[in-house]
Tab-separated table of C-alpha atoms and ligand atoms in Angstrom:
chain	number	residue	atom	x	y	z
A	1	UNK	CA	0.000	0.000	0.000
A	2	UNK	CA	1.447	3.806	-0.838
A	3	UNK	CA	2.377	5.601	1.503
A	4	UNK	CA	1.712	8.474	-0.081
A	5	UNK	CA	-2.132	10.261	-0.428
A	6	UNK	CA	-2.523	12.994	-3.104
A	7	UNK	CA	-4.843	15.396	-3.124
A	8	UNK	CA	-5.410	16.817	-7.057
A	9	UNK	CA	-7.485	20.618	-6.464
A	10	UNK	CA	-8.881	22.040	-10.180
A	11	UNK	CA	-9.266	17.546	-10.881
A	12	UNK	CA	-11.967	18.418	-13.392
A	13	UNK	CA	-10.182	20.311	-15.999
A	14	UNK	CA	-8.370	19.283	-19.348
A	15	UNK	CA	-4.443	18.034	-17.407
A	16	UNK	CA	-6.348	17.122	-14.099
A	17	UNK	CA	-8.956	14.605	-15.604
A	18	UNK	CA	-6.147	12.501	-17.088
A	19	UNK	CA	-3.601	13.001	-14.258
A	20	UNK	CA	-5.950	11.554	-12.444
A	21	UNK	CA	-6.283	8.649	-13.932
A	22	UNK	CA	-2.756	8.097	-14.172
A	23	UNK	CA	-2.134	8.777	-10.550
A	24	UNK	CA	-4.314	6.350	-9.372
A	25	UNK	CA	-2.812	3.781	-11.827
A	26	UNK	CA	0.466	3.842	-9.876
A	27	UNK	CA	-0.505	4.965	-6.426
A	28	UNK	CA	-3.689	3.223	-5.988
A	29	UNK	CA	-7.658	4.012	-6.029
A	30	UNK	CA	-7.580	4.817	-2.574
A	31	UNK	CA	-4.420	7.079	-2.915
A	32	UNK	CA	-6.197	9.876	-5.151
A	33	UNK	CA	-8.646	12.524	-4.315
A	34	UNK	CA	-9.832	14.508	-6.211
A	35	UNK	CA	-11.352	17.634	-6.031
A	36	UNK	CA	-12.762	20.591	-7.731
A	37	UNK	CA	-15.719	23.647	-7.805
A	38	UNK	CA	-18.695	21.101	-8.704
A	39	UNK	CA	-20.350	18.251	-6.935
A	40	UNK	CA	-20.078	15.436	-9.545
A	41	UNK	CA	-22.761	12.528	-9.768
A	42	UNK	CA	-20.506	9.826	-10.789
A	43	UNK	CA	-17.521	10.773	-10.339
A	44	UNK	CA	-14.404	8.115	-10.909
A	45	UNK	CA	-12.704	7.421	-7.536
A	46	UNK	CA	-12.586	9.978	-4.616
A	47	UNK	CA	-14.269	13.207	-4.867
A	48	UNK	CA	-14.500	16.254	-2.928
A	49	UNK	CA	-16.304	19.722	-4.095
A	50	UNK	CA	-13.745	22.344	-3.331
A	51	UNK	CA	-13.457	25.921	-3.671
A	52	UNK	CA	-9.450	26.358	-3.268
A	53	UNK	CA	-9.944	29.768	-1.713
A	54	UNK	CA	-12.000	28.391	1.300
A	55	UNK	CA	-8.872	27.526	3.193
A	56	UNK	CA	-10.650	25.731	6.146
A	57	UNK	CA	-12.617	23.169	3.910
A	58	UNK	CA	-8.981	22.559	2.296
A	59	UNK	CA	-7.471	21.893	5.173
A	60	UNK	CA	-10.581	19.297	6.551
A	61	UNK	CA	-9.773	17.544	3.249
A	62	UNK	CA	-6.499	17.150	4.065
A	63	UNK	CA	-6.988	16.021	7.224
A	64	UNK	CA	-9.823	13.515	6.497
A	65	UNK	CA	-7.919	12.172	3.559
A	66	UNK	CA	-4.138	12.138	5.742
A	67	UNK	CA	-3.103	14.246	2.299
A	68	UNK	CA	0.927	13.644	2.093
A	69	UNK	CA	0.726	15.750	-1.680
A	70	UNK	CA	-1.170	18.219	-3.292
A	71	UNK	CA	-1.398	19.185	-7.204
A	72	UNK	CA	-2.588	22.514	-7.165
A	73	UNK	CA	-3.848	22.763	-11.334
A	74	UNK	CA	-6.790	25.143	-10.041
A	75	UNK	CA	-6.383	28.795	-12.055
A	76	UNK	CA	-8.214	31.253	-14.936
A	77	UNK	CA	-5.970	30.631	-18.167
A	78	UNK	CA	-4.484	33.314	-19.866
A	79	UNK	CA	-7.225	33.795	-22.389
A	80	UNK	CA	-10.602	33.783	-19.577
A	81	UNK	CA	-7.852	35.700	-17.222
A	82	UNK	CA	-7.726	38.686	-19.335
A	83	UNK	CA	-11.394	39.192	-19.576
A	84	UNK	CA	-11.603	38.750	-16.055
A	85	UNK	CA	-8.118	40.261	-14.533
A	86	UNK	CA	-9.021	41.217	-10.855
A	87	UNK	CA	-11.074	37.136	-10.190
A	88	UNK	CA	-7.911	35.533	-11.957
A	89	UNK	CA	-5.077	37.274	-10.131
A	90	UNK	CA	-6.875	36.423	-6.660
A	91	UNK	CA	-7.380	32.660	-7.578
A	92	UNK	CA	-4.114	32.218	-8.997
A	93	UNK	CA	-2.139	33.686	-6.117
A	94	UNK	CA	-4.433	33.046	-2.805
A	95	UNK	CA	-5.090	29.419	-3.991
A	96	UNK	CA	-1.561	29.304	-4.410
A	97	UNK	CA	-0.546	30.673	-0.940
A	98	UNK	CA	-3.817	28.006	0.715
A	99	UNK	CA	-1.609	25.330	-0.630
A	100	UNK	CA	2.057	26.776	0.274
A	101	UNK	CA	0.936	27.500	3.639
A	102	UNK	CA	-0.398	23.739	4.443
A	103	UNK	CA	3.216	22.761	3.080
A	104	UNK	CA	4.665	25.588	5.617
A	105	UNK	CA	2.784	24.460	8.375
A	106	UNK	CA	3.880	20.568	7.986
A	107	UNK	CA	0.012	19.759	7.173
A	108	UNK	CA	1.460	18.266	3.700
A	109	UNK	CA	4.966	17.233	2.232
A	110	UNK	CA	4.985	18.163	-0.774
A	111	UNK	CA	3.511	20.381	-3.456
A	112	UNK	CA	3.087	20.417	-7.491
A	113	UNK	CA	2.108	23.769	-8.776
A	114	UNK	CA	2.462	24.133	-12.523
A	115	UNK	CA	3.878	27.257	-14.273
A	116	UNK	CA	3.516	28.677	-17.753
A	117	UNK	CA	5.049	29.264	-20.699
A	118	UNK	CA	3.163	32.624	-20.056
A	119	UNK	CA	5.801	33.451	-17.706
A	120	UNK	CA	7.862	35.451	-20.782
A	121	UNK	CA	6.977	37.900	-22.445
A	122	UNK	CA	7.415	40.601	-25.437
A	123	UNK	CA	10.857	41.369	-24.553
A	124	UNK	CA	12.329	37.787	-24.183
A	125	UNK	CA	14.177	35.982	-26.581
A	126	UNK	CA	11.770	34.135	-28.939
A	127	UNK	CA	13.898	31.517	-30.035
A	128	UNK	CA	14.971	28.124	-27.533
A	129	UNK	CA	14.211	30.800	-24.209
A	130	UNK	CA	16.105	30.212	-21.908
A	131	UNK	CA	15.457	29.023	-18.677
A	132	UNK	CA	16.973	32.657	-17.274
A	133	UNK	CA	16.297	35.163	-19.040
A	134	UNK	CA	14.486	38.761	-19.303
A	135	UNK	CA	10.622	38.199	-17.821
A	136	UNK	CA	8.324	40.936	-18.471
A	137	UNK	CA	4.864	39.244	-18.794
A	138	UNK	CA	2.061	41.500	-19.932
A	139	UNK	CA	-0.577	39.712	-19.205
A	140	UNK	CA	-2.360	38.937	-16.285
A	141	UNK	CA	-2.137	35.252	-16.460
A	142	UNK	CA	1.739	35.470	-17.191
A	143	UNK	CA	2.234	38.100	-14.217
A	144	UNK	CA	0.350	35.657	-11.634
A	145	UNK	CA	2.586	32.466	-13.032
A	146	UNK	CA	5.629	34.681	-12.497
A	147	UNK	CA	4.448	36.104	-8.969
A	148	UNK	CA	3.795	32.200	-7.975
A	149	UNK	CA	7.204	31.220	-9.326
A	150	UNK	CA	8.859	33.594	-7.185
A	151	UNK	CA	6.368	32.772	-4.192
A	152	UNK	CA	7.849	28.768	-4.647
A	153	UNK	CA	11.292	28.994	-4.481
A	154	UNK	CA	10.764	31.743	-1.833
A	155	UNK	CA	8.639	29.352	0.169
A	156	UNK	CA	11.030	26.736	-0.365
A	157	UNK	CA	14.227	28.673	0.585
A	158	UNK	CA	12.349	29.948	3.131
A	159	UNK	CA	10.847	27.670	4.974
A	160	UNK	CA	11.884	24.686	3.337
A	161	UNK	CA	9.001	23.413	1.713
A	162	UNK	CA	9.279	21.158	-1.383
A	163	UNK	CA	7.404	22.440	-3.932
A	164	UNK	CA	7.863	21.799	-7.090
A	165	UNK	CA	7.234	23.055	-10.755
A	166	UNK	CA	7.272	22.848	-14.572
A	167	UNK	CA	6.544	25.593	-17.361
A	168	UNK	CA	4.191	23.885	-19.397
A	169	UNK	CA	3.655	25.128	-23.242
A	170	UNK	CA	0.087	24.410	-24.659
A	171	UNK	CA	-1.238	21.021	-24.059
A	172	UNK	CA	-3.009	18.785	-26.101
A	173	UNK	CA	-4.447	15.516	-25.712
A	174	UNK	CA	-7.904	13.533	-27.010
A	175	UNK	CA	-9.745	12.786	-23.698
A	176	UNK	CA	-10.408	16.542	-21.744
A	177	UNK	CA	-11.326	20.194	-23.502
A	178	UNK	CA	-9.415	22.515	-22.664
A	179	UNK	CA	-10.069	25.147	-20.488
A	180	UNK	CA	-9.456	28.775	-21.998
A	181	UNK	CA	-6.436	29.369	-22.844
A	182	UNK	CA	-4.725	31.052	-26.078
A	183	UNK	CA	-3.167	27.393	-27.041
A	184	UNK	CA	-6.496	25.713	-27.334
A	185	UNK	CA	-7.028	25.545	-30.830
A	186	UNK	CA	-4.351	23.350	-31.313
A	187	UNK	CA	-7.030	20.667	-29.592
A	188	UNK	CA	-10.091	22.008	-31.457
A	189	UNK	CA	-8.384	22.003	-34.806
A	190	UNK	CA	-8.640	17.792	-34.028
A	191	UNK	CA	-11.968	17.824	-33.001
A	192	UNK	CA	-13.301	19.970	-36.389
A	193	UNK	CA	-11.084	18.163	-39.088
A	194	UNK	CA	-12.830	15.253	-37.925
A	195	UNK	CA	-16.243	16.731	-37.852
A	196	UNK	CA	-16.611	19.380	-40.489
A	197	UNK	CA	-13.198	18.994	-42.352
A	198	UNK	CA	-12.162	23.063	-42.075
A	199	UNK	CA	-11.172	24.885	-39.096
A	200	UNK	CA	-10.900	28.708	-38.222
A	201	UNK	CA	-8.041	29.569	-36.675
A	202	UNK	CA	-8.230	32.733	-33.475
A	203	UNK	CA	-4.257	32.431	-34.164
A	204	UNK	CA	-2.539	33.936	-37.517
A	205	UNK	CA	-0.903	31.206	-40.194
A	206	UNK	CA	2.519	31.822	-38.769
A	207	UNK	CA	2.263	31.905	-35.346
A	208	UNK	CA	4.494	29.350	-33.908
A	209	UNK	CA	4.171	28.363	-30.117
A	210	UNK	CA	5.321	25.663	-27.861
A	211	UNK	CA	3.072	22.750	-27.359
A	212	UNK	CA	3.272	19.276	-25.810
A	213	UNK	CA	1.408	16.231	-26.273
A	214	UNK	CA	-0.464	15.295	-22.693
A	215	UNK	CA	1.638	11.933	-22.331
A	216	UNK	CA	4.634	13.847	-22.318
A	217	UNK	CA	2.875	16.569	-20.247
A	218	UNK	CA	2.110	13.562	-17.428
A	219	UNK	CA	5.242	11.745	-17.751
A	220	UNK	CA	7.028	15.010	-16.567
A	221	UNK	CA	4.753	15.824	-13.792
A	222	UNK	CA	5.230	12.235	-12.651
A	223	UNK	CA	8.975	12.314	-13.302
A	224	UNK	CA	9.599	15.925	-11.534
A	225	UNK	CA	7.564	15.078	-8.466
A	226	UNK	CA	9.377	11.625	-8.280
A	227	UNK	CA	12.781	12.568	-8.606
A	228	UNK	CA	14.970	12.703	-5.469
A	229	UNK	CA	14.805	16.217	-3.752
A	230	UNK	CA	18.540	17.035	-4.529
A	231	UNK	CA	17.997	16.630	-8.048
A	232	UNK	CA	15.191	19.056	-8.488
A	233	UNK	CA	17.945	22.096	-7.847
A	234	UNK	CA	15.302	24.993	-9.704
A	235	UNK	CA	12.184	25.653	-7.328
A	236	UNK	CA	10.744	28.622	-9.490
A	237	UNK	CA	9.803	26.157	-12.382
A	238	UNK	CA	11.261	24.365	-14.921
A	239	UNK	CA	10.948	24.985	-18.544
A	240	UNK	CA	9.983	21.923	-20.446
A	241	UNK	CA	9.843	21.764	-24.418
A	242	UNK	CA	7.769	19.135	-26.561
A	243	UNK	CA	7.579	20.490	-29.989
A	244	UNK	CA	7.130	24.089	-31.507
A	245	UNK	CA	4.720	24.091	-34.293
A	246	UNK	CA	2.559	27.098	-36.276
A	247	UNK	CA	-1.189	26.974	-36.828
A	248	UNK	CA	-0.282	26.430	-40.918
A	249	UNK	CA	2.056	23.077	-39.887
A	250	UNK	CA	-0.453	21.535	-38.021
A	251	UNK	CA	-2.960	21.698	-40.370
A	252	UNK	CA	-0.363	20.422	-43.491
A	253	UNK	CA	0.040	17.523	-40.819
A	254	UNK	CA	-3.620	17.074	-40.466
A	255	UNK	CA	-4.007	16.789	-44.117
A	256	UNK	CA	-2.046	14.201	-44.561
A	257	UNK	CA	-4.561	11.944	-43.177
A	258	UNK	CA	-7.672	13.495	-44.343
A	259	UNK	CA	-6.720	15.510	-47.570
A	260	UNK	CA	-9.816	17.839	-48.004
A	261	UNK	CA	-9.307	19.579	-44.830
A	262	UNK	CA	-9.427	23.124	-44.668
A	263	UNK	CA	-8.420	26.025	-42.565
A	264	UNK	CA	-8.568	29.617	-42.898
A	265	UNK	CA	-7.034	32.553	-40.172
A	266	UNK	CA	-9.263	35.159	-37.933
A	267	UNK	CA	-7.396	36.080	-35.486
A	268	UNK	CA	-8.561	37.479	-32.075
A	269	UNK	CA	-7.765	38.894	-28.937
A	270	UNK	CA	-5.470	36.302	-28.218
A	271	UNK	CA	-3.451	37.035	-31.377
A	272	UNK	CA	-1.567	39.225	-29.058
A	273	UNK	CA	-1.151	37.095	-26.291
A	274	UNK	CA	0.759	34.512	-28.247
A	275	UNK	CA	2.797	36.964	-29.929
A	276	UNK	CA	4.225	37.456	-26.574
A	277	UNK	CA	5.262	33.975	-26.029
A	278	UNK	CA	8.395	32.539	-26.853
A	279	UNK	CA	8.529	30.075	-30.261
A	280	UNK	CA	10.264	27.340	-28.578
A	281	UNK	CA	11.784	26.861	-25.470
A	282	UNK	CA	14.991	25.511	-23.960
A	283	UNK	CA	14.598	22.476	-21.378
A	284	UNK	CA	18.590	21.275	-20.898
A	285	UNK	CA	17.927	22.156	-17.613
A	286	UNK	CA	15.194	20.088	-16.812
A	287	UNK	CA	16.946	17.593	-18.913
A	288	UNK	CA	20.393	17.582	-16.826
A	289	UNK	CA	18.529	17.654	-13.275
A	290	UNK	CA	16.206	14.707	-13.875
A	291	UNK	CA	16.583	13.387	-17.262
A	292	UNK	CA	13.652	15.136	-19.030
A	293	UNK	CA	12.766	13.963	-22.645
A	294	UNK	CA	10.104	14.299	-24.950
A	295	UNK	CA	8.472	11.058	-26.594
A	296	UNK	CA	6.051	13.050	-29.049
A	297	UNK	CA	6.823	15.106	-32.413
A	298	UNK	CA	3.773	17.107	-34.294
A	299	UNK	CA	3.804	13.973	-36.792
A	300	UNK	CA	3.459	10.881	-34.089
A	301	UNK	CA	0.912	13.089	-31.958
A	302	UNK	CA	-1.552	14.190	-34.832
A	303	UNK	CA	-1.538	10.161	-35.872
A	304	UNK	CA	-2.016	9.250	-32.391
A	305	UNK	CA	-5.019	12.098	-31.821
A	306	UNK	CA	-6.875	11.546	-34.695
A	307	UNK	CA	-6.821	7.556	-34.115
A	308	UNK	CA	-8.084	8.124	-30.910
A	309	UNK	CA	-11.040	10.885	-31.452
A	310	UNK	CA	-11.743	8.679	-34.262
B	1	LIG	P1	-8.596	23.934	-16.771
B	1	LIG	O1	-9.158	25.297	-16.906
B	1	LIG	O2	-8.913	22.928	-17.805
B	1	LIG	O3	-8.972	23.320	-15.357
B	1	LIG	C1	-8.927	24.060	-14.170
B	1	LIG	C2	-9.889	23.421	-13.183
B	1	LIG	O4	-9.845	24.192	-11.982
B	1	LIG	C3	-11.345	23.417	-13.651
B	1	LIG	O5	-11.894	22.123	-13.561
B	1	LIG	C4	-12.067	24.376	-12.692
B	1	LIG	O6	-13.384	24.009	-12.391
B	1	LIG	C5	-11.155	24.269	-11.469
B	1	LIG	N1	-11.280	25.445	-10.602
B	1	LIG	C6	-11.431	26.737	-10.950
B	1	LIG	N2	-11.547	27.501	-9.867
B	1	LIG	C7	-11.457	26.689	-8.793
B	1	LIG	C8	-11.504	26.897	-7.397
B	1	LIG	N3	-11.699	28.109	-6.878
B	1	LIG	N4	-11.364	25.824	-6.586
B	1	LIG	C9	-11.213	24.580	-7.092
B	1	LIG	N5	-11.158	24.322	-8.425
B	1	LIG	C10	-11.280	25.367	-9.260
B	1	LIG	O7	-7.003	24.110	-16.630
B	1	LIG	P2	-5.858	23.076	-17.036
B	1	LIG	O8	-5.564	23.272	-18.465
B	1	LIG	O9	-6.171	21.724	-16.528
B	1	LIG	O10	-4.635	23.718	-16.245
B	1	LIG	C11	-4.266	23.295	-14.961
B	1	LIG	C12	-3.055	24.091	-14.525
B	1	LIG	O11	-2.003	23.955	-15.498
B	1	LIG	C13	-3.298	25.608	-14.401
B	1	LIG	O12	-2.521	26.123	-13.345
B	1	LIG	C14	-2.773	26.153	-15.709
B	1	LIG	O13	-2.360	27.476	-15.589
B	1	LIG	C15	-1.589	25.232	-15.949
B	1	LIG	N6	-1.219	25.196	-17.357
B	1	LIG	C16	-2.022	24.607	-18.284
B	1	LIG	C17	-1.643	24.608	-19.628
B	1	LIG	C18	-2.500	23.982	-20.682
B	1	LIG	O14	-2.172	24.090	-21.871
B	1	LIG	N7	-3.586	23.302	-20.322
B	1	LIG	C19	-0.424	25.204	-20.002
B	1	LIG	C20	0.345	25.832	-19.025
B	1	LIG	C21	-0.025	25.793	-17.698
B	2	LIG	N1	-2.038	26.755	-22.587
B	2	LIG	C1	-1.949	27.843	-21.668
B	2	LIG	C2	-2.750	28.995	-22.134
B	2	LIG	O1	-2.876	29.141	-23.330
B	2	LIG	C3	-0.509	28.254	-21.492
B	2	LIG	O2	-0.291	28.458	-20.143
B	2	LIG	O3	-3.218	29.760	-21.328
């Protein structure tokens, strides 16, 4: 039997759903609660509704559950968070601190908080960003990923806890929708070429971003929170790179397995979100401290999508 009991908070969205699932494949049925706003009728395993910001209910989870971790995934994304600034800073940073300050007071051991690729902005380098460079987010998503990075490795140099944290560029995978963010239509563009055959695009032809299939996505979670404490020597986040691709390659990929797909280009609002995010994104650190590698390319991941949504 583990030893371990996690607690996943925000377990209804697109990464939680399926990091679910794959946390109670190796830590047991028992060994996985989840929780999240709603009360769910059938929910798979344990479930707990759970606002993030009510502190006290958190903590009776905990308690009731003998919670060793917590995966905090509960936030606004970058594209609801700019319509609604002033409710996304306050989630993103007080459910934040709820969680950090169980981990200060020795209520849990150990925390997973995910970070963004949101975390750069206009005035970093594009091209393979570095894991230190210049960070000037302008938006309000990226300023609360950057705040919370800096609230981590505080927290951990501070009072030791051991918390830690990835960058993640846009996710995709075939079994959750995703939930509002400017990288999103790199899932829908599956879901339409399947349906209707054509696509429009909120993002411009040329607009290339960092993305990552969700296996890869999970196996670094997994593989970050199991590594030995030593190894894991940067407690902001770590940046973590899949593939890079533009809103044109995908859809030349897609077409290679269903040839009368179309897709034309209106972008929106969140146009100018992604043009402040880097292109692609250097991971050699996250490589060197705990062996971090990709398994999925654009090519293997659209094959292995469109099998499954099939
Ligand atoms: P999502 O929007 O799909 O899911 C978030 C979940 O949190 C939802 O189920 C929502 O109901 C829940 N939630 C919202 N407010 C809550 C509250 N007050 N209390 C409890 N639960 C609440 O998001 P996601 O894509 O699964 O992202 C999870 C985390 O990963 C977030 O921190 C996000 O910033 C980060 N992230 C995601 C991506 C991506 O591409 N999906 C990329 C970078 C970082
Ligand atoms: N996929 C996320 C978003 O677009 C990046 O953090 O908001």
């Amino acid at each position: 039997m583990s030893s371990e009991t996690i607690l996943i908070i925000g377990a209804n969205g697109q990464i939680g759903l399926e990091l679910a699932e794959n946390l109670r494949t190796i830590y047991g049925e028992n060994n996985v609660v989840s929780a999240d706003l709603k009360d769910l009728n059938n929910p798979h395993g344990i479930y707990e509704r759970l606002d993030v910001l009510d502190k006290e209910r958190m903590y009776a989870i905990i308690k009731k559950y003998n919670v060793t971790q917590v995966y905090l995934l509960a936030a606004l994304l970058s594209a609801t968070a700019e319509q609604k600034p002033k409710a996304a800073w306050n989630l993103n940073m007080e459910g934040l601190f709820n969680v950090l300050d169980a981990a200060k007071e020795g209520i849990i051991k150990k925390v997973y908080w995910p970070s963004s690729i949101a975390v750069f902005g206009p005035t970093t380098p594009r091209v393979n960003t570095p894991q230190y460079t210049v960070m000037e987010p302008n938006t309000i998503y990226g300023i609360s990923k950057l705040a919370g990075e800096r609230f981590c490795e505080y927290y951990f140099q501070k009072y030791n806890v051991d918390v830690r944290s990835i960058r993640y560029p846009g996710l995709i995978g075939w079994k959750s929708a995703p939930g509002g963010g400017t990288t999103d239509y790199a899932v829908h563009i599956y879901h339409e070429a399947l349906k209707n055959k054509t696509y429009e695009c909120f993002l411009s032809e040329q607009t290339a971003l960092p993305m990552m299939y969700m296996h890869d996505a999970l196996k670094a979670t997994i593989s970050l929170m199991d590594a030995p404490a030593e190894n894991v020597k940067i407690r902001s986040s770590y940046n973590i790179s899949g593939m890079s691709f533009t809103p044109k390659q995908i859809a030349d990929e897609i077409k290679k397995h269903i040839p009368e797909f179309t897709i034309s280009y209106k972008p929106d609002f969140r146009q100018t979100i992604a043009d402040s995010w880097p292109a692609s994104i250097d991971d050699s650190y996250a490589n060197k401290d705990w062996g971090w590698k990709p398994d999925f390319d654009l090519a293997k991941m659209t094959d292995d999508m469109l099998m499954n949504l099939k």
